[in-house]
Short mmCIF file of C-alpha atoms and ligand atoms in Angstrom, two decimals:
data_model
loop_
_atom_site.label_atom_id
_atom_site.label_comp_id
_atom_site.label_asym_id
_atom_site.label_seq_id
_atom_site.Cartn_x
_atom_site.Cartn_y
_atom_site.Cartn_z
CA MET L 130 0.15 0.28 0.14
CA LYS L 131 1.43 3.76 -1.06
CA LEU L 132 0.71 6.88 0.58
CA LYS L 133 1.42 9.79 -0.85
CA ILE L 134 2.96 12.21 1.30
CA PRO L 135 1.98 16.11 0.67
CA GLN L 136 4.04 18.75 -0.68
CA PRO L 137 5.55 20.85 1.69
CA ILE L 138 4.96 24.08 2.20
CA SER L 139 7.49 25.65 4.62
CA ALA L 140 10.24 23.94 5.74
CA GLY L 141 13.06 24.45 8.48
CA ILE L 142 16.87 23.22 7.65
CA ILE L 143 18.18 21.77 10.66
CA LEU L 144 21.83 22.54 9.85
CA SER L 145 23.07 20.08 13.47
CA TYR L 146 21.67 19.16 16.40
CA THR L 147 24.56 20.44 18.47
CA CYS L 148 23.81 23.09 20.73
CA SER L 149 25.43 25.50 23.36
CA SER L 150 22.48 24.63 25.58
CA GLN L 151 20.09 22.01 26.78
CA CYS L 152 16.83 23.03 27.28
CA LYS L 153 14.47 21.17 29.72
CA HIS L 154 11.81 21.54 26.60
CA CYS L 155 13.26 20.96 23.52
CA ILE L 156 11.93 18.99 20.69
CA TYR L 157 15.22 17.59 19.02
CA TYR L 158 16.68 16.75 22.05
CA SER L 159 19.61 19.33 21.29
CA SER L 160 22.69 19.85 23.39
CA PRO L 161 26.22 19.55 23.74
CA LYS L 162 26.77 16.31 24.16
CA TRP L 163 25.83 15.68 20.14
CA LYS L 164 28.41 14.80 18.00
CA GLY L 165 29.39 18.01 16.15
CA ASN L 166 28.45 17.26 13.14
CA TRP L 167 27.14 19.43 10.99
CA MET L 168 25.47 19.51 7.13
CA GLU L 169 27.71 18.72 4.24
CA GLU L 170 27.04 21.31 1.71
CA GLU L 171 26.64 19.03 -0.73
CA LEU L 172 23.55 17.55 0.89
CA LEU L 173 22.35 21.27 2.18
CA ILE L 174 22.94 22.42 -1.64
CA GLU L 175 21.04 19.18 -2.62
CA THR L 176 17.99 20.01 -0.36
CA LEU L 177 17.69 23.34 -0.48
CA GLU L 178 16.93 22.94 -4.68
CA ILE L 179 14.90 19.13 -4.24
CA LEU L 180 12.81 21.65 -2.24
CA SER L 181 13.22 24.24 -4.05
CA ASP L 182 9.64 23.24 -6.68
CA MET L 183 7.77 22.89 -3.45
CA ILE L 184 8.05 25.59 -1.35
CA LYS L 185 5.58 28.51 -0.72
CA ARG L 186 7.34 32.23 -1.13
CA SER L 187 5.63 34.47 0.96
CA SER L 188 6.41 38.33 1.99
CA PHE L 189 5.22 37.56 5.30
CA ILE L 190 7.81 37.03 7.90
CA SER L 191 6.45 33.67 8.55
CA PHE L 192 7.70 30.02 9.74
CA ASN L 193 4.91 28.64 7.61
CA TYR L 194 6.23 30.22 4.00
CA GLY L 195 10.22 30.06 3.14
CA ILE L 196 12.67 28.17 4.59
CA HIS L 197 14.37 28.91 8.16
CA PHE L 198 17.50 27.83 9.28
CA SER L 199 17.89 26.22 12.57
CA GLY L 200 19.33 22.96 14.77
CA GLY L 201 20.78 23.34 17.60
CA GLU L 202 22.74 26.53 17.27
CA PRO L 203 22.98 27.36 13.30
CA PHE L 204 25.46 30.57 14.54
CA LEU L 205 27.74 28.24 16.15
CA ASN L 206 28.98 27.24 12.48
CA PHE L 207 28.40 30.72 11.14
CA GLU L 208 30.22 30.28 7.98
CA LEU L 209 27.40 27.09 6.73
CA LEU L 210 25.00 29.61 7.68
CA LEU L 211 26.01 32.09 5.28
CA LYS L 212 26.61 29.54 2.70
CA ALA L 213 23.11 28.38 3.41
CA VAL L 214 21.31 31.92 2.68
CA GLU L 215 23.48 32.80 -0.19
CA LYS L 216 22.18 29.53 -1.76
CA ALA L 217 18.49 30.09 -0.46
CA LYS L 218 18.63 33.44 -1.97
CA LYS L 219 20.04 32.08 -5.27
CA LEU L 220 16.96 29.96 -5.43
CA ASN L 221 14.26 33.05 -4.55
CA TYR L 222 12.43 31.32 -1.44
CA THR L 223 11.35 34.24 0.62
CA PRO L 224 11.33 34.48 2.95
CA ILE L 225 14.63 33.42 4.53
CA LEU L 226 14.80 33.05 8.39
CA VAL L 227 17.33 31.91 10.90
CA GLU L 228 16.22 31.06 14.34
CA THR L 229 19.30 31.75 17.45
CA ASN L 230 19.09 31.40 21.34
CA ALA L 231 22.01 34.07 21.23
CA ILE L 232 24.63 32.66 23.09
CA TRP L 233 27.11 33.95 20.69
CA CYS L 234 25.18 37.86 21.37
CA THR L 235 28.12 38.80 23.67
CA LYS L 236 29.66 41.87 21.65
CA GLU L 237 27.30 44.08 19.60
CA LYS L 238 30.00 45.45 16.86
CA THR L 239 30.60 41.74 15.92
CA VAL L 240 26.80 40.89 16.50
CA LEU L 241 25.97 43.88 13.96
CA GLU L 242 29.12 42.63 11.48
CA LYS L 243 27.55 38.47 11.58
CA LEU L 244 23.80 40.22 11.00
CA GLU L 245 24.74 42.12 8.01
CA ALA L 246 26.70 39.53 6.77
CA LEU L 247 23.64 37.41 6.99
CA LYS L 248 20.91 40.48 5.76
CA LYS L 249 23.81 40.46 2.16
CA ALA L 250 23.19 37.64 2.02
CA GLY L 251 19.54 37.58 1.47
CA LEU L 252 18.15 36.72 5.12
CA ASP L 253 14.66 38.14 5.72
CA GLY L 254 14.41 38.24 8.82
CA ILE L 255 14.93 36.19 11.83
CA LEU L 256 13.67 33.95 15.13
CA ILE L 257 15.22 34.88 18.80
CA SER L 258 13.97 32.65 21.69
CA VAL L 259 13.15 33.47 24.51
CA ASN L 260 12.18 31.49 27.52
CA PRO L 261 12.70 30.34 30.87
CA PHE L 262 14.42 27.16 29.71
CA LEU L 263 16.68 28.79 27.19
CA LEU L 264 17.48 31.00 30.93
CA GLU L 265 19.17 28.35 32.39
CA TYR L 266 22.14 28.85 29.73
CA VAL L 267 21.96 32.48 28.36
CA PRO L 268 22.58 35.53 30.43
CA PHE L 269 19.36 37.97 29.32
CA LYS L 270 21.84 40.68 28.67
CA ARG L 271 22.90 38.79 25.00
CA THR L 272 19.31 37.68 24.58
CA GLU L 273 18.27 41.84 24.56
CA LEU L 274 21.88 43.22 22.53
CA ALA L 275 20.84 39.79 20.00
CA ILE L 276 16.61 41.79 19.86
CA ARG L 277 18.80 45.33 19.78
CA CYS L 278 21.08 44.81 17.23
CA ALA L 279 18.85 42.34 14.99
CA SER L 280 16.07 45.09 14.95
CA GLN L 281 18.53 47.75 13.85
CA VAL L 282 19.59 45.30 11.33
CA PHE L 283 15.69 43.68 9.78
CA SER L 284 13.67 46.52 11.46
CA ASN L 285 10.14 44.58 11.94
CA LYS L 286 11.27 41.34 10.81
CA VAL L 287 12.53 40.19 14.05
CA LEU L 288 10.25 37.08 15.72
CA ILE L 289 10.89 37.10 19.50
CA TYR L 290 9.62 34.05 20.84
CA GLN L 291 8.27 34.02 23.08
CA GLU L 292 7.51 37.73 23.46
CA ILE L 293 5.59 37.51 27.28
CA PHE L 294 9.22 35.65 28.76
CA TYR L 295 10.98 38.41 27.02
CA TYR L 296 8.72 41.16 29.01
CA GLU L 297 8.62 39.46 31.66
CA PHE L 298 12.36 38.99 32.66
CA LYS L 299 12.86 42.72 32.21
CA LYS L 300 9.91 43.04 34.54
CA LEU L 301 11.93 40.87 37.07
CA ASN L 302 15.15 42.82 36.48
CA ILE L 303 16.94 39.84 34.87
CA SER L 304 20.45 40.27 33.05
CA GLY L 305 22.28 36.73 34.20
CA THR L 306 21.16 33.38 33.78
CA LEU L 307 18.25 31.69 36.06
CA PHE L 308 17.79 28.15 37.02
CA LEU L 309 14.14 27.09 36.42
CA HIS L 310 13.82 26.35 39.96
CA GLU L 311 14.64 30.34 40.65
CA TYR L 312 12.28 31.54 38.10
CA LEU L 313 9.84 29.28 39.34
CA LYS L 314 9.87 30.03 42.69
CA ARG L 315 9.80 33.90 41.61
CA GLY L 316 6.23 33.43 39.60
CA GLY L 317 7.19 31.95 36.52
CA TYR L 318 3.77 33.13 35.50
CA GLY L 319 4.42 33.55 31.86
CA LEU L 320 4.44 29.27 31.45
CA TYR L 321 0.80 29.99 32.17
CA TYR L 322 0.29 31.58 29.23
CA ALA L 323 2.84 30.09 26.78
CA GLU L 324 3.42 27.44 23.74
CA LEU L 325 4.90 24.47 25.27
CA LEU L 326 4.49 21.96 23.73
CA PRO L 327 4.56 18.05 25.76
CA VAL L 328 6.69 17.20 23.28
CA GLY L 329 10.81 15.82 23.01
CA ARG L 330 12.90 16.20 25.69
CA ALA L 331 9.96 17.92 27.79
CA CYS L 332 8.30 14.11 27.96
CA TYR L 333 11.01 13.71 30.56
CA GLU L 334 12.17 17.04 32.16
CA LEU L 335 8.89 19.01 32.69
CA SER L 336 6.89 16.17 33.38
CA PHE L 337 5.82 18.05 36.33
CA LEU L 338 4.42 20.66 35.25
CA PHE L 339 2.16 18.49 33.38
CA LYS L 340 -1.01 16.40 34.37
CA LYS L 341 -0.29 12.62 33.51
CA TYR L 342 -2.65 9.57 32.40
CA PRO L 343 -2.71 6.06 31.93
CA SER L 344 -1.56 5.03 28.39
CA GLU L 345 -5.11 3.59 27.61
CA VAL L 346 -5.97 7.72 27.22
CA PHE L 347 -4.35 7.77 24.57
CA PHE L 348 -5.26 4.32 22.40
CA GLY L 349 -7.58 4.99 19.25
CA LYS L 350 -5.86 7.77 18.32
CA ASN L 351 -3.72 7.88 15.13
CA CYS L 352 -0.79 10.72 14.03
CA LYS L 353 -2.15 11.07 10.62
CA THR L 354 -2.45 14.73 10.72
CA GLU L 355 0.52 15.35 11.91
CA LEU L 356 2.84 12.95 9.88
CA LEU L 357 0.94 14.43 6.50
CA ASN L 358 1.70 18.39 8.30
CA PRO L 359 2.95 20.21 5.21
CA TYR L 360 3.45 22.98 6.99
CA HIS L 361 7.41 23.53 9.13
CA VAL L 362 8.21 20.33 7.89
CA HIS L 363 12.72 19.78 8.49
CA ILE L 364 15.40 17.98 7.01
CA ASP L 365 17.95 17.13 9.45
CA ASN L 366 22.18 17.15 8.62
CA TYR L 367 21.00 13.55 7.83
CA GLY L 368 18.58 14.18 5.25
CA ASN L 369 16.01 12.90 7.62
CA TYR L 370 12.47 14.15 6.62
CA ILE L 371 10.14 14.72 9.43
CA THR L 372 7.08 16.16 9.43
CA GLY L 373 4.73 17.29 12.60
CA PHE L 374 7.31 17.72 15.68
CA CYS L 375 7.75 14.24 15.62
CA ALA L 376 11.75 14.52 15.95
CA GLY L 377 13.38 10.74 15.55
CA LEU L 378 10.89 9.89 12.37
CA SER L 379 12.18 9.95 9.34
CA LEU L 380 9.69 9.55 6.85
CA GLY L 381 12.32 9.04 4.04
CA HIS L 382 15.80 10.65 2.62
CA ILE L 383 15.54 14.52 1.38
CA SER L 384 16.29 12.86 -2.27
CA GLU L 385 13.60 10.79 -1.72
CA LEU L 386 10.95 13.17 -1.71
CA LYS L 387 9.97 13.87 -5.11
CA SER L 388 9.00 10.04 -5.36
CA LEU L 389 7.33 10.10 -1.94
CA VAL L 390 5.17 13.59 -3.21
CA LYS L 391 4.76 11.96 -6.48
CA GLU L 392 4.87 7.48 -6.32
CA GLY L 393 3.90 7.85 -2.74
CA MET L 394 5.50 6.20 0.49
CA ASP L 395 5.63 1.99 0.08
CA LEU L 396 3.84 1.32 4.06
CA LYS L 397 5.45 -1.58 3.88
CA LYS L 398 8.89 -0.78 4.07
CA LYS L 399 7.68 1.80 6.61
CA PRO L 400 5.38 -0.34 9.07
CA LEU L 401 6.40 2.12 11.81
CA LEU L 402 4.57 5.09 10.12
CA HIS L 403 2.01 3.17 9.17
CA ILE L 404 0.60 2.00 12.92
CA LEU L 405 1.05 5.68 13.80
CA MET L 406 -1.09 6.34 10.66
CA GLN L 407 -3.95 4.20 12.43
CA ASP L 408 -3.69 3.80 16.00
CA ILE L 409 -0.78 4.01 18.94
CA LYS L 410 -2.41 1.38 20.59
CA LEU L 411 -1.62 -0.81 18.08
CA LEU L 412 2.21 0.80 18.91
CA TYR L 413 1.71 -0.23 22.39
CA GLN L 414 1.00 -3.35 21.54
CA ILE L 415 3.50 -4.27 19.32
CA ALA L 416 6.21 -2.94 21.87
CA VAL L 417 4.23 -5.01 25.36
CA ASN L 418 3.69 -8.45 23.94
CA GLU L 419 7.00 -8.66 21.59
CA TYR L 420 9.28 -6.79 23.04
CA GLY L 421 8.42 -7.20 26.65
CA TYR L 422 7.49 -2.69 26.54
CA GLN L 423 6.80 -2.27 30.25
CA PRO L 424 4.54 0.99 30.64
CA LEU L 425 5.39 3.83 32.63
CA SER L 426 3.63 3.17 36.12
CA GLN L 427 3.57 6.80 36.74
CA GLY L 428 2.29 7.16 33.05
CA TYR L 429 2.16 9.91 30.58
CA ILE L 430 2.11 13.75 29.79
CA SER L 431 0.69 12.87 26.05
CA LYS L 432 0.02 10.48 22.79
CA CYS L 433 3.60 12.00 21.93
CA HIS L 434 4.95 10.89 25.23
CA LEU L 435 3.92 7.42 25.06
CA CYS L 436 4.98 7.66 21.60
CA LEU L 437 8.57 8.49 22.02
CA ASP L 438 9.17 6.17 25.14
CA ILE L 439 7.79 3.33 23.21
CA ARG L 440 10.65 3.94 20.15
CA LYS L 441 13.34 5.07 23.09
CA PHE L 442 12.53 1.73 24.21
CA LEU L 443 12.83 -0.25 20.60
CA VAL L 444 16.21 0.97 19.48
CA SER L 445 17.02 0.05 22.96
CA LYS L 446 16.26 -3.65 21.88
CA ASN L 447 18.04 -3.16 19.00
CA VAL L 448 15.21 -2.80 17.43
CA ASN L 449 15.42 -1.78 13.00
CA PHE L 450 12.66 0.47 12.39
CA GLN L 451 14.77 2.76 9.60
CA GLU L 452 11.77 5.44 10.56
CA LEU L 453 13.47 5.77 13.90
CA SER L 454 16.08 8.27 12.54
CA PRO L 455 18.67 9.63 14.24
CA LYS L 456 19.55 6.72 15.95
CA GLU L 457 21.98 9.26 17.98
CA TYR L 458 18.90 11.36 18.81
CA TYR L 459 17.84 8.13 20.96
CA GLN L 460 20.76 8.20 22.94
CA GLN L 461 20.04 11.23 24.22
CA VAL L 462 16.77 10.44 25.54
CA ILE L 463 16.93 10.01 28.87
S1 SF4 O 79 2.88 10.26 18.96
FE1 SF4 O 79 4.02 10.16 18.21
S2 SF4 O 79 4.45 9.85 15.89
FE2 SF4 O 79 2.53 10.79 16.38
S3 SF4 O 79 2.44 12.64 17.00
FE3 SF4 O 79 3.36 12.32 18.50
S4 SF4 O 79 5.37 11.90 18.08
FE4 SF4 O 79 4.34 12.19 16.38
#
């Protein structure tokens, strides 16, 4: 049975999973512990060329259109980021955006020089992350410097994600870093209003913020919507084509994308994806009955927590589903 994958509308390229921080909410389990391999230039160019015929262009500065570069922290390899922007510009992507955690923003002159160079190469705008998980690693004064310089270079094409935290940290007079428990002691009000996805590292590191449910609560749910979502797809530095927020689950290699869209994906070759498109209960039953998975006694914060916990278990048992990629993702999951 073949399943057609919708043509992507907007995409992010994960230049590397390596990051200066190890945020408790990170979907991609980025951290300094990753091996540090960056996307090969050849793969980067191939990826941009393949996506070029598909990605929707727009004059809006939005992650729902065009292309963006992310990680990990893309500014840790500025040379590669610059090349990526230059190539994207040649292919007429718009908008071309980048995300950053601002760790590199120590000196105003250097920050301005880097942003100007990116703008000259074709970058349209920038997203600067602000949240209490990042605040454990990045001094807030660096975030403020990044926002000030970015506003100078890109004027209103600067996205602060999430703004609620930016104003909250200013009100709290923070300039350095702050541990999460200290932030929570001081109120942590931003968390009541902010978007916090119960996926990735949050499933384990932030489970105390969520209500937990037994696995049965999620039975009957499938992941068609997420896996076939054409918006904000990601291609990682290994070439994995990732949809939704389903980090560690590859629909295939980017070089296969045109055929996945035109001819469809052979579900016999991707049994795990086939199962997830039907009912997460099937994944649970296979894991328990065939491989001896033991459900978590404390329960799960979401369908994705159950899914990730089972996937991590399967990889630890060397069960070889090709969809479970990159394998290093699972080595990061505690
Ligand atoms: S349950 Fe798994 S496949 Fe489904 S949306 Fe969550 S991470 Fe993706």
